[in-house]
Amino acid sequence: MNGILVANNYAELSLSDKDQVLNLLQENGRALEFANQQLRADKELVLCAVRQKGRALKFASPELKNDFECVLAAVTQNGKALEYVSDKLKSNVDIVIAAVSNNGSALIFAADELQSNSSVVLAAVAQNGGALKFAAENLRGDYALVLAAVKLKGRALEFSSNELRAEKEIVLAAVKENDWAFAHACDELRADKDFVLQVVRLKGRALEFASDELKADPEVVLAAAMEYEWAFDHAAVELISNRDFILAAVKLHGLALEYASEDLRSDREIVLAAVKQNAEALVYASSDLRADRELRLNAKLGN
């Protein structure tokens, strides 16, 4: 039930009767918004509300926003309830770790000193790699912490310092966890052939984020395709007319014939190699070769 429906259902009611409010809260914790001030200060009711909908803590009395039990229940149900917690409890390690373990982005609401706490930040990043952006600047440049963070969530690399995006160990660890992380490596690493070969042999999909020059390098593209069949999607256009490259590609994955230029789809040696690797590749051959008896026989034998 969304907030508008809750308002429509309860706004005209006189929510001053505890039993009535308790029944409503069991249906939707947000109904606490329509209770009177006295009942918003009732711990039993607030606990009922926040266990059902953590962000209902917004409507609790200031005293209960500073109550450990109520706050812990709220942030455990919805980490972003930390937004409504008293300043004192936003500095409580147990409360904040409970919040960020439920929703890593809740780190934005933690006290400054806890945004500089490595245990808190790692708990947040484990739930949501993007939470690293809410960590204190010194931690986003901390080698050990960022290495631990990207091992948990590779895309946390995006929010690390520029210096650490140039560290090979950190980038490789990030890519190992998530190939998309390579998009956030520094330009120099994405243009370093030896390093890119390491990356694509680990995660071929990461070829997408290599430099344009390396996407046109047959050795790099074939290395990526050995790990990830669809790496050819990210190869440079000029490779589709490179005969040596296409021949090597179809020997690796017959269906790579799809990426070949029109002329090379009419090349009998290439098509035969593709069909021997995968009979279904015949569909990408030129019309003349699709009718070739020997090729059709190879395709049939391949099936």
PDB file of C-alpha atoms in Angstrom:
ATOM      1  CA  MET A   1       0.000   0.000   0.000  1.00  0.00           C
ATOM      2  CA  ASN A   2       1.600   3.302  -1.020  1.00  0.00           C
ATOM      3  CA  GLY A   3       1.626   6.541   0.946  1.00  0.00           C
ATOM      4  CA  ILE A   4      -1.250   8.104  -1.034  1.00  0.00           C
ATOM      5  CA  LEU A   5      -3.512   5.145  -0.322  1.00  0.00           C
ATOM      6  CA  VAL A   6      -2.544   5.207   3.325  1.00  0.00           C
ATOM      7  CA  ALA A   7      -3.416   8.897   3.475  1.00  0.00           C
ATOM      8  CA  ASN A   8      -6.734   8.334   1.776  1.00  0.00           C
ATOM      9  CA  ASN A   9      -7.602   5.491   4.103  1.00  0.00           C
ATOM     10  CA  TYR A  10      -6.510   7.021   7.385  1.00  0.00           C
ATOM     11  CA  ALA A  11      -6.314  10.796   7.095  1.00  0.00           C
ATOM     12  CA  GLU A  12      -9.895  11.389   8.164  1.00  0.00           C
ATOM     13  CA  LEU A  13      -9.712   8.985  11.083  1.00  0.00           C
ATOM     14  CA  SER A  14      -9.078  10.166  14.611  1.00  0.00           C
ATOM     15  CA  LEU A  15      -6.119   7.952  15.413  1.00  0.00           C
ATOM     16  CA  SER A  16      -5.980   8.418  19.142  1.00  0.00           C
ATOM     17  CA  ASP A  17      -7.113   4.953  20.206  1.00  0.00           C
ATOM     18  CA  LYS A  18      -4.111   2.697  20.812  1.00  0.00           C
ATOM     19  CA  ASP A  19      -5.837  -0.568  19.891  1.00  0.00           C
ATOM     20  CA  GLN A  20      -7.159   0.949  16.679  1.00  0.00           C
ATOM     21  CA  VAL A  21      -3.724   2.275  15.737  1.00  0.00           C
ATOM     22  CA  LEU A  22      -2.078  -1.037  16.594  1.00  0.00           C
ATOM     23  CA  ASN A  23      -4.431  -2.861  14.222  1.00  0.00           C
ATOM     24  CA  LEU A  24      -3.684  -0.370  11.446  1.00  0.00           C
ATOM     25  CA  LEU A  25       0.066  -0.591  11.992  1.00  0.00           C
ATOM     26  CA  GLN A  26      -0.021  -4.339  11.624  1.00  0.00           C
ATOM     27  CA  GLU A  27      -1.473  -3.708   8.167  1.00  0.00           C
ATOM     28  CA  ASN A  28       0.888  -0.883   7.226  1.00  0.00           C
ATOM     29  CA  GLY A  29       3.541   0.666   9.444  1.00  0.00           C
ATOM     30  CA  ARG A  30       3.226   3.968   7.591  1.00  0.00           C
ATOM     31  CA  ALA A  31      -0.097   4.541   9.340  1.00  0.00           C
ATOM     32  CA  LEU A  32       1.980   5.844  12.247  1.00  0.00           C
ATOM     33  CA  GLU A  33       1.991   9.152  10.374  1.00  0.00           C
ATOM     34  CA  PHE A  34      -1.674   9.624  11.280  1.00  0.00           C
ATOM     35  CA  ALA A  35      -1.437   8.734  14.962  1.00  0.00           C
ATOM     36  CA  ASN A  36      -1.524  11.569  17.464  1.00  0.00           C
ATOM     37  CA  GLN A  37       1.650  12.807  19.154  1.00  0.00           C
ATOM     38  CA  GLN A  38       1.078  10.776  22.297  1.00  0.00           C
ATOM     39  CA  LEU A  39       0.862   7.504  20.361  1.00  0.00           C
ATOM     40  CA  ARG A  40       3.906   8.365  18.253  1.00  0.00           C
ATOM     41  CA  ALA A  41       5.789   8.319  21.532  1.00  0.00           C
ATOM     42  CA  ASP A  42       4.431   4.883  22.470  1.00  0.00           C
ATOM     43  CA  LYS A  43       7.314   2.419  22.133  1.00  0.00           C
ATOM     44  CA  GLU A  44       5.086  -0.620  21.567  1.00  0.00           C
ATOM     45  CA  LEU A  45       3.338   1.088  18.654  1.00  0.00           C
ATOM     46  CA  VAL A  46       6.519   2.450  17.126  1.00  0.00           C
ATOM     47  CA  LEU A  47       8.182  -0.950  17.308  1.00  0.00           C
ATOM     48  CA  CYS A  48       5.166  -2.465  15.558  1.00  0.00           C
ATOM     49  CA  ALA A  49       5.342   0.216  12.867  1.00  0.00           C
ATOM     50  CA  VAL A  50       9.054   0.036  12.120  1.00  0.00           C
ATOM     51  CA  ARG A  51       9.177  -3.743  12.115  1.00  0.00           C
ATOM     52  CA  GLN A  52       6.577  -3.607   9.356  1.00  0.00           C
ATOM     53  CA  LYS A  53       8.010  -0.562   7.559  1.00  0.00           C
ATOM     54  CA  GLY A  54      11.366   0.699   8.758  1.00  0.00           C
ATOM     55  CA  ARG A  55      11.055   4.208   7.350  1.00  0.00           C
ATOM     56  CA  ALA A  56       7.970   4.766   9.517  1.00  0.00           C
ATOM     57  CA  LEU A  57      10.571   5.815  12.088  1.00  0.00           C
ATOM     58  CA  LYS A  58      10.218   9.236  10.442  1.00  0.00           C
ATOM     59  CA  PHE A  59       6.937   9.697  12.337  1.00  0.00           C
ATOM     60  CA  ALA A  60       8.134   8.507  15.735  1.00  0.00           C
ATOM     61  CA  SER A  61       8.773  10.946  18.573  1.00  0.00           C
ATOM     62  CA  PRO A  62      12.308  12.372  18.950  1.00  0.00           C
ATOM     63  CA  GLU A  63      12.779  10.239  22.068  1.00  0.00           C
ATOM     64  CA  LEU A  64      12.100   7.014  20.164  1.00  0.00           C
ATOM     65  CA  LYS A  65      14.340   8.080  17.274  1.00  0.00           C
ATOM     66  CA  ASN A  66      17.017   7.944  19.943  1.00  0.00           C
ATOM     67  CA  ASP A  67      15.889   4.586  21.348  1.00  0.00           C
ATOM     68  CA  PHE A  68      18.347   1.817  20.482  1.00  0.00           C
ATOM     69  CA  GLU A  69      15.747  -0.953  20.232  1.00  0.00           C
ATOM     70  CA  CYS A  70      13.347   1.033  18.027  1.00  0.00           C
ATOM     71  CA  VAL A  71      16.110   2.293  15.792  1.00  0.00           C
ATOM     72  CA  LEU A  72      17.743  -1.109  15.408  1.00  0.00           C
ATOM     73  CA  ALA A  73      14.397  -2.634  14.403  1.00  0.00           C
ATOM     74  CA  ALA A  74      13.839   0.153  11.882  1.00  0.00           C
ATOM     75  CA  VAL A  75      17.224   0.011  10.147  1.00  0.00           C
ATOM     76  CA  THR A  76      17.186  -3.772  10.105  1.00  0.00           C
ATOM     77  CA  GLN A  77      13.900  -3.661   8.170  1.00  0.00           C
ATOM     78  CA  ASN A  78      15.047  -0.805   5.907  1.00  0.00           C
ATOM     79  CA  GLY A  79      18.571   0.525   6.113  1.00  0.00           C
ATOM     80  CA  LYS A  80      17.546   3.912   4.779  1.00  0.00           C
ATOM     81  CA  ALA A  81      15.564   4.504   7.973  1.00  0.00           C
ATOM     82  CA  LEU A  82      18.948   5.665   9.261  1.00  0.00           C
ATOM     83  CA  GLU A  83      18.020   9.028   7.740  1.00  0.00           C
ATOM     84  CA  TYR A  84      15.547   9.611  10.613  1.00  0.00           C
ATOM     85  CA  VAL A  85      17.737   8.404  13.468  1.00  0.00           C
ATOM     86  CA  SER A  86      19.048  10.755  16.139  1.00  0.00           C
ATOM     87  CA  ASP A  87      22.544  12.147  15.629  1.00  0.00           C
ATOM     88  CA  LYS A  88      23.706  10.179  18.645  1.00  0.00           C
ATOM     89  CA  LEU A  89      22.691   6.819  17.137  1.00  0.00           C
ATOM     90  CA  LYS A  90      23.996   7.761  13.687  1.00  0.00           C
ATOM     91  CA  SER A  91      27.349   7.548  15.446  1.00  0.00           C
ATOM     92  CA  ASN A  92      26.627   4.089  16.882  1.00  0.00           C
ATOM     93  CA  VAL A  93      28.634   1.402  15.066  1.00  0.00           C
ATOM     94  CA  ASP A  94      26.117  -1.396  15.695  1.00  0.00           C
ATOM     95  CA  ILE A  95      23.213   0.694  14.394  1.00  0.00           C
ATOM     96  CA  VAL A  96      25.053   1.870  11.303  1.00  0.00           C
ATOM     97  CA  ILE A  97      26.407  -1.573  10.415  1.00  0.00           C
ATOM     98  CA  ALA A  98      22.872  -2.984  10.700  1.00  0.00           C
ATOM     99  CA  ALA A  99      21.632  -0.219   8.400  1.00  0.00           C
ATOM    100  CA  VAL A 100      24.302  -0.552   5.720  1.00  0.00           C
ATOM    101  CA  SER A 101      24.075  -4.340   5.804  1.00  0.00           C
ATOM    102  CA  ASN A 102      20.450  -3.948   4.745  1.00  0.00           C
ATOM    103  CA  ASN A 103      21.105  -1.128   2.268  1.00  0.00           C
ATOM    104  CA  GLY A 104      24.667  -0.072   1.563  1.00  0.00           C
ATOM    105  CA  SER A 105      23.548   3.353   0.353  1.00  0.00           C
ATOM    106  CA  ALA A 106      22.435   4.151   3.912  1.00  0.00           C
ATOM    107  CA  LEU A 107      26.092   4.990   4.528  1.00  0.00           C
ATOM    108  CA  ILE A 108      25.232   8.487   3.294  1.00  0.00           C
ATOM    109  CA  PHE A 109      23.263   9.047   6.526  1.00  0.00           C
ATOM    110  CA  ALA A 110      25.969   7.812   8.905  1.00  0.00           C
ATOM    111  CA  ALA A 111      27.977  10.195  11.051  1.00  0.00           C
ATOM    112  CA  ASP A 112      31.153  11.489   9.429  1.00  0.00           C
ATOM    113  CA  GLU A 113      33.384   9.470  11.723  1.00  0.00           C
ATOM    114  CA  LEU A 114      31.673   6.230  10.662  1.00  0.00           C
ATOM    115  CA  GLN A 115      32.029   7.096   6.986  1.00  0.00           C
ATOM    116  CA  SER A 116      35.743   6.920   7.846  1.00  0.00           C
ATOM    117  CA  ASN A 117      35.392   3.558   9.613  1.00  0.00           C
ATOM    118  CA  SER A 118      36.750   0.730   7.456  1.00  0.00           C
ATOM    119  CA  SER A 119      34.519  -1.961   9.025  1.00  0.00           C
ATOM    120  CA  VAL A 120      31.398   0.111   8.376  1.00  0.00           C
ATOM    121  CA  VAL A 121      32.415   0.952   4.806  1.00  0.00           C
ATOM    122  CA  LEU A 122      33.211  -2.678   3.966  1.00  0.00           C
ATOM    123  CA  ALA A 123      29.819  -3.769   5.314  1.00  0.00           C
ATOM    124  CA  ALA A 124      28.167  -1.150   3.103  1.00  0.00           C
ATOM    125  CA  VAL A 125      30.160  -2.094   0.010  1.00  0.00           C
ATOM    126  CA  ALA A 126      29.406  -5.790   0.529  1.00  0.00           C
ATOM    127  CA  GLN A 127      25.712  -4.953   0.193  1.00  0.00           C
ATOM    128  CA  ASN A 128      26.096  -2.341  -2.551  1.00  0.00           C
ATOM    129  CA  GLY A 129      29.367  -1.677  -4.335  1.00  0.00           C
ATOM    130  CA  GLY A 130      28.264   1.861  -5.124  1.00  0.00           C
ATOM    131  CA  ALA A 131      28.245   2.670  -1.411  1.00  0.00           C
ATOM    132  CA  LEU A 132      31.967   3.360  -1.635  1.00  0.00           C
ATOM    133  CA  LYS A 133      31.065   6.782  -3.025  1.00  0.00           C
ATOM    134  CA  PHE A 134      29.682   7.724   0.410  1.00  0.00           C
ATOM    135  CA  ALA A 135      32.875   6.749   2.211  1.00  0.00           C
ATOM    136  CA  ALA A 136      35.272   9.405   3.413  1.00  0.00           C
ATOM    137  CA  GLU A 137      37.782  10.518   0.786  1.00  0.00           C
ATOM    138  CA  ASN A 138      40.713   9.034   2.684  1.00  0.00           C
ATOM    139  CA  LEU A 139      39.138   5.561   2.523  1.00  0.00           C
ATOM    140  CA  ARG A 140      38.433   5.830  -1.191  1.00  0.00           C
ATOM    141  CA  GLY A 141      42.180   6.197  -1.588  1.00  0.00           C
ATOM    142  CA  ASP A 142      43.121   3.490   0.900  1.00  0.00           C
ATOM    143  CA  TYR A 143      44.803   0.641  -1.025  1.00  0.00           C
ATOM    144  CA  ALA A 144      43.933  -2.187   1.371  1.00  0.00           C
ATOM    145  CA  LEU A 145      40.335  -1.113   1.861  1.00  0.00           C
ATOM    146  CA  VAL A 146      39.627  -0.556  -1.839  1.00  0.00           C
ATOM    147  CA  LEU A 147      41.224  -3.904  -2.701  1.00  0.00           C
ATOM    148  CA  ALA A 148      38.960  -5.594  -0.153  1.00  0.00           C
ATOM    149  CA  ALA A 149      35.983  -3.617  -1.462  1.00  0.00           C
ATOM    150  CA  VAL A 150      36.444  -4.543  -5.138  1.00  0.00           C
ATOM    151  CA  LYS A 151      36.867  -8.194  -4.206  1.00  0.00           C
ATOM    152  CA  LEU A 152      33.375  -7.964  -2.711  1.00  0.00           C
ATOM    153  CA  LYS A 153      31.851  -5.758  -5.418  1.00  0.00           C
ATOM    154  CA  GLY A 154      33.985  -5.139  -8.472  1.00  0.00           C
ATOM    155  CA  ARG A 155      32.125  -2.053  -9.599  1.00  0.00           C
ATOM    156  CA  ALA A 156      33.142  -0.275  -6.405  1.00  0.00           C
ATOM    157  CA  LEU A 157      36.245   0.579  -8.439  1.00  0.00           C
ATOM    158  CA  GLU A 158      34.237   3.430  -9.950  1.00  0.00           C
ATOM    159  CA  PHE A 159      34.323   5.320  -6.644  1.00  0.00           C
ATOM    160  CA  SER A 160      37.949   4.738  -5.718  1.00  0.00           C
ATOM    161  CA  SER A 161      40.606   7.405  -6.141  1.00  0.00           C
ATOM    162  CA  ASN A 162      42.167   8.050  -9.548  1.00  0.00           C
ATOM    163  CA  GLU A 163      45.459   6.671  -8.265  1.00  0.00           C
ATOM    164  CA  LEU A 164      43.928   3.333  -7.318  1.00  0.00           C
ATOM    165  CA  ARG A 165      42.196   2.955 -10.687  1.00  0.00           C
ATOM    166  CA  ALA A 166      45.715   2.787 -12.110  1.00  0.00           C
ATOM    167  CA  GLU A 167      46.761  -0.066  -9.793  1.00  0.00           C
ATOM    168  CA  LYS A 168      46.892  -3.361 -11.702  1.00  0.00           C
ATOM    169  CA  GLU A 169      46.240  -5.577  -8.688  1.00  0.00           C
ATOM    170  CA  ILE A 170      43.129  -3.624  -7.737  1.00  0.00           C
ATOM    171  CA  VAL A 171      41.779  -3.482 -11.289  1.00  0.00           C
ATOM    172  CA  LEU A 172      42.327  -7.215 -11.845  1.00  0.00           C
ATOM    173  CA  ALA A 173      40.593  -8.020  -8.566  1.00  0.00           C
ATOM    174  CA  ALA A 174      37.671  -5.818  -9.573  1.00  0.00           C
ATOM    175  CA  VAL A 175      37.380  -7.404 -13.025  1.00  0.00           C
ATOM    176  CA  LYS A 176      37.547 -10.886 -11.548  1.00  0.00           C
ATOM    177  CA  GLU A 177      34.450 -10.082  -9.507  1.00  0.00           C
ATOM    178  CA  ASN A 178      32.671  -8.098 -12.266  1.00  0.00           C
ATOM    179  CA  ASP A 179      33.859  -7.590 -15.851  1.00  0.00           C
ATOM    180  CA  TRP A 180      32.063  -4.227 -16.037  1.00  0.00           C
ATOM    181  CA  ALA A 181      34.552  -2.867 -13.515  1.00  0.00           C
ATOM    182  CA  PHE A 182      37.127  -2.528 -16.289  1.00  0.00           C
ATOM    183  CA  ALA A 183      35.180   0.485 -17.552  1.00  0.00           C
ATOM    184  CA  HIS A 184      36.490   2.382 -14.525  1.00  0.00           C
ATOM    185  CA  ALA A 185      40.169   1.519 -14.894  1.00  0.00           C
ATOM    186  CA  CYS A 186      42.407   4.398 -15.943  1.00  0.00           C
ATOM    187  CA  ASP A 187      42.863   5.047 -19.669  1.00  0.00           C
ATOM    188  CA  GLU A 188      46.488   3.943 -19.541  1.00  0.00           C
ATOM    189  CA  LEU A 189      45.610   0.455 -18.297  1.00  0.00           C
ATOM    190  CA  ARG A 190      42.826   0.056 -20.838  1.00  0.00           C
ATOM    191  CA  ALA A 191      45.399   0.808 -23.560  1.00  0.00           C
ATOM    192  CA  ASP A 192      48.160  -1.421 -22.129  1.00  0.00           C
ATOM    193  CA  LYS A 193      48.205  -4.520 -24.358  1.00  0.00           C
ATOM    194  CA  ASP A 194      49.928  -6.842 -21.903  1.00  0.00           C
ATOM    195  CA  PHE A 195      47.554  -5.849 -19.138  1.00  0.00           C
ATOM    196  CA  VAL A 196      44.449  -6.014 -21.348  1.00  0.00           C
ATOM    197  CA  LEU A 197      45.448  -9.526 -22.386  1.00  0.00           C
ATOM    198  CA  GLN A 198      45.486 -10.492 -18.703  1.00  0.00           C
ATOM    199  CA  VAL A 199      42.067  -8.917 -18.245  1.00  0.00           C
ATOM    200  CA  VAL A 200      40.319 -10.496 -21.253  1.00  0.00           C
ATOM    201  CA  ARG A 201      41.767 -13.918 -20.511  1.00  0.00           C
ATOM    202  CA  LEU A 202      40.138 -13.543 -17.126  1.00  0.00           C
ATOM    203  CA  LYS A 203      36.877 -12.005 -18.378  1.00  0.00           C
ATOM    204  CA  GLY A 204      36.478 -11.803 -22.158  1.00  0.00           C
ATOM    205  CA  ARG A 205      33.439  -9.574 -21.828  1.00  0.00           C
ATOM    206  CA  ALA A 206      35.752  -6.818 -20.556  1.00  0.00           C
ATOM    207  CA  LEU A 207      37.024  -6.307 -24.127  1.00  0.00           C
ATOM    208  CA  GLU A 208      34.214  -3.776 -24.490  1.00  0.00           C
ATOM    209  CA  PHE A 209      36.156  -1.378 -22.270  1.00  0.00           C
ATOM    210  CA  ALA A 210      39.592  -1.764 -23.840  1.00  0.00           C
ATOM    211  CA  SER A 211      41.006   1.066 -25.952  1.00  0.00           C
ATOM    212  CA  ASP A 212      39.853   1.311 -29.573  1.00  0.00           C
ATOM    213  CA  GLU A 213      43.343   0.366 -30.731  1.00  0.00           C
ATOM    214  CA  LEU A 214      43.250  -2.889 -28.782  1.00  0.00           C
ATOM    215  CA  LYS A 215      39.751  -3.737 -29.993  1.00  0.00           C
ATOM    216  CA  ALA A 216      41.364  -3.788 -33.438  1.00  0.00           C
ATOM    217  CA  ASP A 217      44.187  -6.073 -32.308  1.00  0.00           C
ATOM    218  CA  PRO A 218      43.511  -9.663 -33.496  1.00  0.00           C
ATOM    219  CA  GLU A 219      45.521 -11.203 -30.657  1.00  0.00           C
ATOM    220  CA  VAL A 220      43.564  -9.344 -27.996  1.00  0.00           C
ATOM    221  CA  VAL A 221      40.161 -10.039 -29.564  1.00  0.00           C
ATOM    222  CA  LEU A 222      40.869 -13.740 -30.063  1.00  0.00           C
ATOM    223  CA  ALA A 223      42.118 -14.012 -26.474  1.00  0.00           C
ATOM    224  CA  ALA A 224      38.864 -12.461 -25.290  1.00  0.00           C
ATOM    225  CA  ALA A 225      36.810 -14.773 -27.517  1.00  0.00           C
ATOM    226  CA  MET A 226      38.466 -17.837 -26.025  1.00  0.00           C
ATOM    227  CA  GLU A 227      36.937 -16.872 -22.676  1.00  0.00           C
ATOM    228  CA  TYR A 228      33.726 -15.249 -23.932  1.00  0.00           C
ATOM    229  CA  GLU A 229      32.183 -16.311 -27.242  1.00  0.00           C
ATOM    230  CA  TRP A 230      30.402 -13.026 -27.835  1.00  0.00           C
ATOM    231  CA  ALA A 231      33.543 -10.931 -27.463  1.00  0.00           C
ATOM    232  CA  PHE A 232      33.409 -10.437 -31.235  1.00  0.00           C
ATOM    233  CA  ASP A 233      30.553  -8.008 -30.590  1.00  0.00           C
ATOM    234  CA  HIS A 234      33.170  -5.566 -29.301  1.00  0.00           C
ATOM    235  CA  ALA A 235      35.821  -6.054 -31.967  1.00  0.00           C
ATOM    236  CA  ALA A 236      36.738  -3.165 -34.267  1.00  0.00           C
ATOM    237  CA  VAL A 237      34.854  -3.014 -37.566  1.00  0.00           C
ATOM    238  CA  GLU A 238      38.048  -3.310 -39.618  1.00  0.00           C
ATOM    239  CA  LEU A 239      38.603  -6.856 -38.360  1.00  0.00           C
ATOM    240  CA  ILE A 240      35.581  -8.221 -40.238  1.00  0.00           C
ATOM    241  CA  SER A 241      37.519  -7.993 -43.495  1.00  0.00           C
ATOM    242  CA  ASN A 242      40.792  -9.354 -42.078  1.00  0.00           C
ATOM    243  CA  ARG A 243      41.002 -12.848 -43.562  1.00  0.00           C
ATOM    244  CA  ASP A 244      43.547 -14.266 -41.134  1.00  0.00           C
ATOM    245  CA  PHE A 245      41.554 -12.979 -38.188  1.00  0.00           C
ATOM    246  CA  ILE A 246      38.206 -14.316 -39.419  1.00  0.00           C
ATOM    247  CA  LEU A 247      39.715 -17.716 -40.235  1.00  0.00           C
ATOM    248  CA  ALA A 248      41.154 -17.946 -36.716  1.00  0.00           C
ATOM    249  CA  ALA A 249      37.864 -16.730 -35.269  1.00  0.00           C
ATOM    250  CA  VAL A 250      35.671 -19.329 -36.996  1.00  0.00           C
ATOM    251  CA  LYS A 251      38.059 -22.105 -36.005  1.00  0.00           C
ATOM    252  CA  LEU A 252      37.488 -20.981 -32.439  1.00  0.00           C
ATOM    253  CA  HIS A 253      33.735 -20.339 -32.712  1.00  0.00           C
ATOM    254  CA  GLY A 254      32.083 -21.320 -35.966  1.00  0.00           C
ATOM    255  CA  LEU A 255      29.259 -18.874 -35.488  1.00  0.00           C
ATOM    256  CA  ALA A 256      31.790 -16.032 -35.643  1.00  0.00           C
ATOM    257  CA  LEU A 257      31.187 -16.260 -39.401  1.00  0.00           C
ATOM    258  CA  GLU A 258      28.282 -13.931 -38.669  1.00  0.00           C
ATOM    259  CA  TYR A 259      30.804 -11.116 -38.131  1.00  0.00           C
ATOM    260  CA  ALA A 260      32.716 -11.675 -41.384  1.00  0.00           C
ATOM    261  CA  SER A 261      32.503  -9.302 -44.325  1.00  0.00           C
ATOM    262  CA  GLU A 262      30.389 -10.288 -47.309  1.00  0.00           C
ATOM    263  CA  ASP A 263      33.486 -11.276 -49.289  1.00  0.00           C
ATOM    264  CA  LEU A 264      34.753 -13.561 -46.551  1.00  0.00           C
ATOM    265  CA  ARG A 265      31.387 -15.264 -46.214  1.00  0.00           C
ATOM    266  CA  SER A 266      32.002 -16.339 -49.798  1.00  0.00           C
ATOM    267  CA  ASP A 267      35.435 -17.721 -48.958  1.00  0.00           C
ATOM    268  CA  ARG A 268      35.155 -21.502 -49.124  1.00  0.00           C
ATOM    269  CA  GLU A 269      38.053 -22.232 -46.776  1.00  0.00           C
ATOM    270  CA  ILE A 270      36.637 -19.936 -44.113  1.00  0.00           C
ATOM    271  CA  VAL A 271      33.107 -21.284 -44.408  1.00  0.00           C
ATOM    272  CA  LEU A 272      34.329 -24.890 -44.320  1.00  0.00           C
ATOM    273  CA  ALA A 273      36.342 -24.171 -41.156  1.00  0.00           C
ATOM    274  CA  ALA A 274      33.299 -22.526 -39.581  1.00  0.00           C
ATOM    275  CA  VAL A 275      30.961 -25.395 -40.472  1.00  0.00           C
ATOM    276  CA  LYS A 276      33.403 -27.971 -39.145  1.00  0.00           C
ATOM    277  CA  GLN A 277      33.449 -26.131 -35.826  1.00  0.00           C
ATOM    278  CA  ASN A 278      29.687 -25.538 -35.736  1.00  0.00           C
ATOM    279  CA  ALA A 279      27.321 -26.850 -38.394  1.00  0.00           C
ATOM    280  CA  GLU A 280      24.877 -24.035 -37.738  1.00  0.00           C
ATOM    281  CA  ALA A 281      27.410 -21.547 -39.105  1.00  0.00           C
ATOM    282  CA  LEU A 282      26.346 -22.472 -42.653  1.00  0.00           C
ATOM    283  CA  VAL A 283      23.414 -20.100 -42.308  1.00  0.00           C
ATOM    284  CA  TYR A 284      25.881 -17.165 -42.416  1.00  0.00           C
ATOM    285  CA  ALA A 285      27.635 -18.303 -45.614  1.00  0.00           C
ATOM    286  CA  SER A 286      26.930 -16.723 -48.986  1.00  0.00           C
ATOM    287  CA  SER A 287      23.949 -18.121 -50.894  1.00  0.00           C
ATOM    288  CA  ASP A 288      26.259 -19.971 -53.322  1.00  0.00           C
ATOM    289  CA  LEU A 289      28.134 -21.707 -50.525  1.00  0.00           C
ATOM    290  CA  ARG A 290      24.960 -22.566 -48.635  1.00  0.00           C
ATOM    291  CA  ALA A 291      24.071 -24.675 -51.684  1.00  0.00           C
ATOM    292  CA  ASP A 292      27.519 -26.304 -51.851  1.00  0.00           C
ATOM    293  CA  ARG A 293      27.166 -30.093 -51.566  1.00  0.00           C
ATOM    294  CA  GLU A 294      30.358 -30.680 -49.589  1.00  0.00           C
ATOM    295  CA  LEU A 295      29.608 -27.897 -47.166  1.00  0.00           C
ATOM    296  CA  ARG A 296      26.070 -29.114 -46.642  1.00  0.00           C
ATOM    297  CA  LEU A 297      27.433 -32.616 -46.020  1.00  0.00           C
ATOM    298  CA  ASN A 298      29.884 -31.276 -43.429  1.00  0.00           C
ATOM    299  CA  ALA A 299      27.047 -29.394 -41.768  1.00  0.00           C
ATOM    300  CA  LYS A 300      24.925 -32.544 -41.736  1.00  0.00           C
ATOM    301  CA  LEU A 301      27.779 -34.591 -40.285  1.00  0.00           C
ATOM    302  CA  GLY A 302      28.313 -31.883 -37.693  1.00  0.00           C
ATOM    303  CA  ASN A 303      24.753 -32.304 -36.532  1.00  0.00           C
TER     304      ASN A 303
END
